[in-house]
């Protein structure tokens, strides 16, 4: 019985020592990581995505319809009129 307790104590000390050793070797992540045009700020926990996309407005679609000609313009006009800009869905 005493031998079992000593072996159990030794096992816990060994596991604890390994954990302390591993945590002392691990390095903290860098403050910022750049991936393409996006970046990750590890200190703040933020992901910043940079895109070239911009929001589409109804006015933009209608202007595009005028430039597209008869067939394309009709499709874009119907598409623009189907939007409910600035309104919440019920």
XYZ file of C-alpha atoms in Angstrom, residues 10-78:
69
model
C 6.006 9.968 -8.307
C 3.649 9.723 -11.314
C 1.909 13.003 -10.440
C 5.261 14.742 -9.899
C 6.501 13.449 -13.250
C 3.367 14.647 -15.080
C 3.535 18.025 -13.317
C 7.209 18.404 -14.191
C 6.538 17.639 -17.845
C 3.723 20.210 -17.935
C 5.900 22.902 -16.339
C 8.724 22.114 -18.764
C 6.471 22.261 -21.841
C 4.781 25.519 -20.818
C 8.142 27.169 -20.168
C 9.330 26.233 -23.671
C 6.246 27.382 -25.572
C 6.531 30.859 -27.010
C 3.570 33.224 -27.099
C 2.139 33.881 -30.567
C 3.327 36.929 -32.425
C 1.207 40.023 -32.032
C 0.144 40.136 -35.670
C 0.056 37.625 -38.508
C -0.318 38.749 -42.126
C -2.035 36.327 -44.532
C -2.479 37.808 -47.983
C -4.527 40.970 -47.581
C -5.954 39.836 -44.227
C -4.354 40.044 -40.806
C -4.880 38.420 -37.413
C -4.157 40.414 -34.257
C -3.500 37.819 -31.551
C -3.258 40.363 -28.743
C -6.731 41.789 -29.390
C -8.245 38.600 -30.798
C -9.321 40.310 -34.033
C -9.377 39.156 -37.635
C -9.172 42.003 -40.133
C -10.309 41.147 -43.638
C -9.493 43.576 -46.407
C -11.599 43.215 -49.519
C -12.221 45.313 -52.575
C -15.967 44.728 -52.345
C -18.310 47.611 -51.719
C -22.027 47.645 -50.950
C -24.381 47.759 -53.927
C -27.058 50.423 -53.898
C -30.255 50.577 -55.885
C -29.010 53.729 -57.615
C -25.858 51.894 -58.723
C -27.944 49.076 -60.233
C -30.194 51.518 -62.075
C -27.192 53.392 -63.498
C -25.725 50.073 -64.621
C -29.044 49.239 -66.293
C -28.891 52.422 -68.372
C -25.386 51.552 -69.577
C -26.224 47.910 -70.364
C -28.635 48.488 -73.181
C -32.166 47.174 -73.695
C -32.008 43.469 -72.699
C -29.403 43.690 -69.956
C -30.879 46.938 -68.731
C -34.324 45.421 -68.345
C -32.942 42.536 -66.265
C -30.896 44.838 -64.028
C -33.832 47.243 -63.617
C -36.136 44.417 -62.512
